[in-house]
């Protein structure tokens, strides 16, 4: 049995461009920093990297990823 989903390939994502994340959701917990969920459009990040949040111009630090 061959599943059709097995024939799909992930689209190529340009990792040589600056990191860009399309934000889908923001979760705000009590006493902790907000968590952001979204889709990576270009680039890549690692835990500990600093990112610039636009349009506010604030700097954030990547604390973890799932």
Short mmCIF file of C-alpha atoms in Angstrom, two decimals:
data_model
loop_
_atom_site.label_atom_id
_atom_site.label_comp_id
_atom_site.label_asym_id
_atom_site.label_seq_id
_atom_site.Cartn_x
_atom_site.Cartn_y
_atom_site.Cartn_z
CA UNK A 1 0.00 0.00 0.00
CA UNK A 2 1.43 3.39 -1.02
CA UNK A 3 0.07 6.47 0.68
CA UNK A 4 -0.28 9.59 -1.45
CA UNK A 5 1.10 11.68 1.43
CA UNK A 6 4.38 9.75 1.16
CA UNK A 7 4.95 11.21 -2.31
CA UNK A 8 4.75 14.84 -1.16
CA UNK A 9 8.00 16.68 -0.60
CA UNK A 10 8.50 19.64 1.72
CA UNK A 11 9.02 22.89 -0.16
CA UNK A 12 12.57 24.18 -0.29
CA UNK A 13 13.16 26.96 2.24
CA UNK A 14 16.01 29.38 1.54
CA UNK A 15 18.23 29.16 4.62
CA UNK A 16 20.85 31.55 3.26
CA UNK A 17 18.47 34.51 3.73
CA UNK A 18 17.73 36.34 7.02
CA UNK A 19 15.42 34.58 9.48
CA UNK A 20 11.76 35.38 8.88
CA UNK A 21 8.87 33.90 10.90
CA UNK A 22 5.21 34.34 10.01
CA UNK A 23 3.51 34.53 13.44
CA UNK A 24 0.29 32.52 13.81
CA UNK A 25 -0.31 32.69 17.55
CA UNK A 26 1.00 34.33 20.72
CA UNK A 27 0.48 32.64 24.11
CA UNK A 28 0.89 34.73 27.24
CA UNK A 29 1.33 32.81 30.47
CA UNK A 30 1.29 34.22 33.98
CA UNK A 31 4.80 35.18 35.13
CA UNK A 32 6.57 33.96 32.01
CA UNK A 33 7.59 35.53 28.72
CA UNK A 34 5.13 35.19 25.82
CA UNK A 35 5.50 32.20 23.51
CA UNK A 36 5.17 32.65 19.76
CA UNK A 37 4.05 30.02 17.27
CA UNK A 38 4.42 30.37 13.54
CA UNK A 39 5.86 29.18 10.26
CA UNK A 40 9.49 29.75 9.30
CA UNK A 41 9.61 31.39 5.86
CA UNK A 42 13.37 31.85 5.44
CA UNK A 43 16.57 31.38 7.40
CA UNK A 44 17.10 29.55 10.66
CA UNK A 45 17.71 30.25 14.36
CA UNK A 46 19.15 28.37 17.31
CA UNK A 47 18.47 28.54 21.04
CA UNK A 48 20.26 31.59 22.44
CA UNK A 49 20.11 33.62 19.21
CA UNK A 50 18.86 37.21 19.40
CA UNK A 51 16.13 38.27 16.97
CA UNK A 52 14.65 41.64 16.11
CA UNK A 53 10.84 41.77 16.46
CA UNK A 54 9.24 44.07 13.92
CA UNK A 55 7.43 46.47 13.67
CA UNK A 56 8.14 47.24 17.36
CA UNK A 57 11.92 47.07 16.95
CA UNK A 58 12.40 45.04 20.17
CA UNK A 59 15.14 42.46 20.63
CA UNK A 60 14.13 38.97 21.84
CA UNK A 61 16.15 35.86 22.69
CA UNK A 62 15.24 32.36 21.46
CA UNK A 63 14.81 30.30 24.65
CA UNK A 64 13.51 27.08 23.16
CA UNK A 65 11.94 25.43 20.11
CA UNK A 66 9.60 22.54 19.45
#
